[in-house]
PDB file of C-alpha atoms in Angstrom:
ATOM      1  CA  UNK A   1       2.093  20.964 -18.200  1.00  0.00           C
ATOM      2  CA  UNK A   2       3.363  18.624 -20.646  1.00  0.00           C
ATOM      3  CA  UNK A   3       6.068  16.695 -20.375  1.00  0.00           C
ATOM      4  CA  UNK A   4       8.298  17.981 -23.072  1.00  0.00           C
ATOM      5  CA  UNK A   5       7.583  22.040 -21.207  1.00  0.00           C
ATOM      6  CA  UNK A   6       9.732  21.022 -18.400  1.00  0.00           C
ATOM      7  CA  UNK A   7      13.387  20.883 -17.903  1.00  0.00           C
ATOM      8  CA  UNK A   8      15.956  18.290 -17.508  1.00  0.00           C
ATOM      9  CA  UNK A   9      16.081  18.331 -13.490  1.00  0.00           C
ATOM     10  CA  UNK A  10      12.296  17.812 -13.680  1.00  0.00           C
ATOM     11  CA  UNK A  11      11.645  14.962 -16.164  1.00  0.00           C
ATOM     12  CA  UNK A  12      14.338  13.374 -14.393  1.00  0.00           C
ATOM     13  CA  UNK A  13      12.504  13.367 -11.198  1.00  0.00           C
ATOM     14  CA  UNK A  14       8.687  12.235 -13.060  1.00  0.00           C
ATOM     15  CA  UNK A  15      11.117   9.073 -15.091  1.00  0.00           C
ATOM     16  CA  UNK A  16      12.302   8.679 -11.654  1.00  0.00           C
ATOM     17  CA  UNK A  17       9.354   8.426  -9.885  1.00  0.00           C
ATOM     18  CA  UNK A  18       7.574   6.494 -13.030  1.00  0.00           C
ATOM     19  CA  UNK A  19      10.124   3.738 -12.261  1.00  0.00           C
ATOM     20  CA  UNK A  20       9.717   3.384  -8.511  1.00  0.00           C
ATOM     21  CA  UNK A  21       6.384   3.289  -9.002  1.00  0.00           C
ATOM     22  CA  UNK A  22       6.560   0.392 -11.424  1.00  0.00           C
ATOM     23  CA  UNK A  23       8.859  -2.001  -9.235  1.00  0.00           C
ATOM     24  CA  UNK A  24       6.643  -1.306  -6.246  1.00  0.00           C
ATOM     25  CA  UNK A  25       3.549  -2.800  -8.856  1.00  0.00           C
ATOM     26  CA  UNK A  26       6.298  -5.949  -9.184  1.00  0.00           C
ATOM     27  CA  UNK A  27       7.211  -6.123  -5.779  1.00  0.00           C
ATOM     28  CA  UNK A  28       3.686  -5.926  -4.305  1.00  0.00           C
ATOM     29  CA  UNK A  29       2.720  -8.941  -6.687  1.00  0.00           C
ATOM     30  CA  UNK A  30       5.919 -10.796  -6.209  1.00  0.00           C
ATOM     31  CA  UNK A  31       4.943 -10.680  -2.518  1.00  0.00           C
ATOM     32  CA  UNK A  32       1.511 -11.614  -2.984  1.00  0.00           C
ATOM     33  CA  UNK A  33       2.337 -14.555  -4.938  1.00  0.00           C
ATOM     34  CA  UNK A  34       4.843 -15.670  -2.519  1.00  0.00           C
ATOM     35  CA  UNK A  35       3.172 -14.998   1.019  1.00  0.00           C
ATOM     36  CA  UNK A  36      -0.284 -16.071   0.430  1.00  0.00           C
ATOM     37  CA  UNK A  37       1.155 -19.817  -0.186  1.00  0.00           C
ATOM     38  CA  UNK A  38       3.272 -19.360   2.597  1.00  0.00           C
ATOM     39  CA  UNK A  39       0.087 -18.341   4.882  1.00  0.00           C
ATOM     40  CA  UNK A  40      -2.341 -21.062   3.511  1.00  0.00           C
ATOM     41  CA  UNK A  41       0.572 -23.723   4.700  1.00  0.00           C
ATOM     42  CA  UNK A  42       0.791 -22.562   7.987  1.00  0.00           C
ATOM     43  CA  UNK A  43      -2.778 -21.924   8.311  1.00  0.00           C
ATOM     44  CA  UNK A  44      -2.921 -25.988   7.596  1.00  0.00           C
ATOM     45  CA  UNK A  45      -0.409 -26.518   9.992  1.00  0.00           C
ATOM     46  CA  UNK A  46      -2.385 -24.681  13.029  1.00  0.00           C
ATOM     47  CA  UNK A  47      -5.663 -26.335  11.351  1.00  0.00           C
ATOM     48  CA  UNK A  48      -7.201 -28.825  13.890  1.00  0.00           C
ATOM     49  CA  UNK A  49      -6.245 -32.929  13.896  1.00  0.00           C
ATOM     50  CA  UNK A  50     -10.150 -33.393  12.482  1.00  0.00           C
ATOM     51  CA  UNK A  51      -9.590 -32.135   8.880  1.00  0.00           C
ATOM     52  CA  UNK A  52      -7.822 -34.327   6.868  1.00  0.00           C
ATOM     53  CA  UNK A  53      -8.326 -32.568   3.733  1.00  0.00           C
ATOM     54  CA  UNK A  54      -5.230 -31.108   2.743  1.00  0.00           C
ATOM     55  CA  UNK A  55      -4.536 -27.446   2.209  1.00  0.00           C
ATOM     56  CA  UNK A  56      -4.076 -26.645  -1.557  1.00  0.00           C
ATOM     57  CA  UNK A  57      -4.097 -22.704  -3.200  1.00  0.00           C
ATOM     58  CA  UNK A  58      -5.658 -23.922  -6.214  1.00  0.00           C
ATOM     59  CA  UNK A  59      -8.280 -25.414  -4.091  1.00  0.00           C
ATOM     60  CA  UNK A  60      -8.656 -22.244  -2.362  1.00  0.00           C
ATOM     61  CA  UNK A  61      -9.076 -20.100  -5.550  1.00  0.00           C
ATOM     62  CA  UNK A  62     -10.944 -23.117  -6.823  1.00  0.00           C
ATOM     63  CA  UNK A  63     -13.436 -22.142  -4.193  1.00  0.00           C
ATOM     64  CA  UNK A  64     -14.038 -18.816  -5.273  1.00  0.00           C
ATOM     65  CA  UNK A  65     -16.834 -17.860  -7.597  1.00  0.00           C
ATOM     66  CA  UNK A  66     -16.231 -17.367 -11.478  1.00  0.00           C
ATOM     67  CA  UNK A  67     -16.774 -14.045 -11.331  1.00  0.00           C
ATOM     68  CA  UNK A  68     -14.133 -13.332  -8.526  1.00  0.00           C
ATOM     69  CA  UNK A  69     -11.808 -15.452 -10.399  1.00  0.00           C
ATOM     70  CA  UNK A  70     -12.021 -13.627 -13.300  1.00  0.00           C
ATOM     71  CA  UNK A  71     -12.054 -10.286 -11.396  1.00  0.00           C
ATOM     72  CA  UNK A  72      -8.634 -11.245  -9.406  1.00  0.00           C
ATOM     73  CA  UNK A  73      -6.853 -12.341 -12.563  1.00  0.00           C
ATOM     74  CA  UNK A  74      -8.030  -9.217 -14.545  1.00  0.00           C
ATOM     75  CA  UNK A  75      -6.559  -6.811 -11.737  1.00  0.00           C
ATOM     76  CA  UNK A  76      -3.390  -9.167 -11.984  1.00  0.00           C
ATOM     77  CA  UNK A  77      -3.230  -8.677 -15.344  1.00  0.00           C
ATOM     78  CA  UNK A  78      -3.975  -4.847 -15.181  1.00  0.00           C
ATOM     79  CA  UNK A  79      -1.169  -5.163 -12.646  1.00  0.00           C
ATOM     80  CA  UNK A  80       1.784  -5.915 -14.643  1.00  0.00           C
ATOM     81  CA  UNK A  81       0.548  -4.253 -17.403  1.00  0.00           C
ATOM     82  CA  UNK A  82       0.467  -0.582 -15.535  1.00  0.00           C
ATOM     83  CA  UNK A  83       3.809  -1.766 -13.781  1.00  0.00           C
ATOM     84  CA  UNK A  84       5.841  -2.593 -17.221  1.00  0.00           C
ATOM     85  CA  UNK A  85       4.225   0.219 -18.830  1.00  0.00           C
ATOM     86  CA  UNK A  86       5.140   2.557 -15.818  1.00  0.00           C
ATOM     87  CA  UNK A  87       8.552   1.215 -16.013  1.00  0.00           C
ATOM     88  CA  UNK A  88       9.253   1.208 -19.627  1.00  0.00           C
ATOM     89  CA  UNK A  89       8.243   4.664 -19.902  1.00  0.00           C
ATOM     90  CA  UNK A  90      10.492   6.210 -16.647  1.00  0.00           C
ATOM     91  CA  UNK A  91      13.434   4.326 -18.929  1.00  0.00           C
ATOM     92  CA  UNK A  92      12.300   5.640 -22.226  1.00  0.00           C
ATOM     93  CA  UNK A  93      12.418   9.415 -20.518  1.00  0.00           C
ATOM     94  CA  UNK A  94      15.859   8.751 -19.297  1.00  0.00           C
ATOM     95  CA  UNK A  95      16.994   7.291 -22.593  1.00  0.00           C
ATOM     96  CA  UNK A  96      16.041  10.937 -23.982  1.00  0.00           C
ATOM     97  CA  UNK A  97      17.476  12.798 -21.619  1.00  0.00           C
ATOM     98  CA  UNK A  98      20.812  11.101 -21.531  1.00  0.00           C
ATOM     99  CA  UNK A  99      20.668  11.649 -25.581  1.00  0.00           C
ATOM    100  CA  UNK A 100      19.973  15.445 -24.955  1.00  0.00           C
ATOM    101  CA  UNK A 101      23.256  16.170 -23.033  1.00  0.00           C
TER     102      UNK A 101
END
């Protein structure tokens, strides 16, 4: 069914849902990016008396392999980039139905 078949109540309800999915994509990475900081600091606080070496996240992504690197900052990017374009497009269907009625 495309989009333009179904009435008002309907498209309402898909731009709707478009945008909660889209600030769930944001608020999923916003937490990522602030609890895994949070949870390599107090893993380094609970860390044992013997290791000096101090507990960094660019250290820790430092440590992973090129290939995971590049695979973790490709689904970030694919991340915001499905959330904006989620987003934009639940707006963009409101937009035209509010210029409908």
């Amino acid at each position: 069914m495309k989009l333009k078949d179904m009435n008002s109540k309907a498209r309402e309800a898909f731009a709707k849902s478009q945008i909660d999915i889209g600030v769930a994509i944001f608020k999923s990475i916003m937490l990522l990016v602030t609890t895994v900081p949070i949870a390599l600091f107090i893993q380094g606080g609970f860390a044992s008396e013997k290791s000096t070496d101090p507990i960094s996240v660019v250290k820790v992504i430092q440590s992973f392999s090129t290939e995971s690197q590049i695979l973790i900052g490709l689904l970030f990017c694919f991340a915001l980039f499905a959330g904006h374009n989620l987003r934009s497009t639940g707006i963009k269907i409101l937009n035209e139905i509010e210029d409908e009625t």
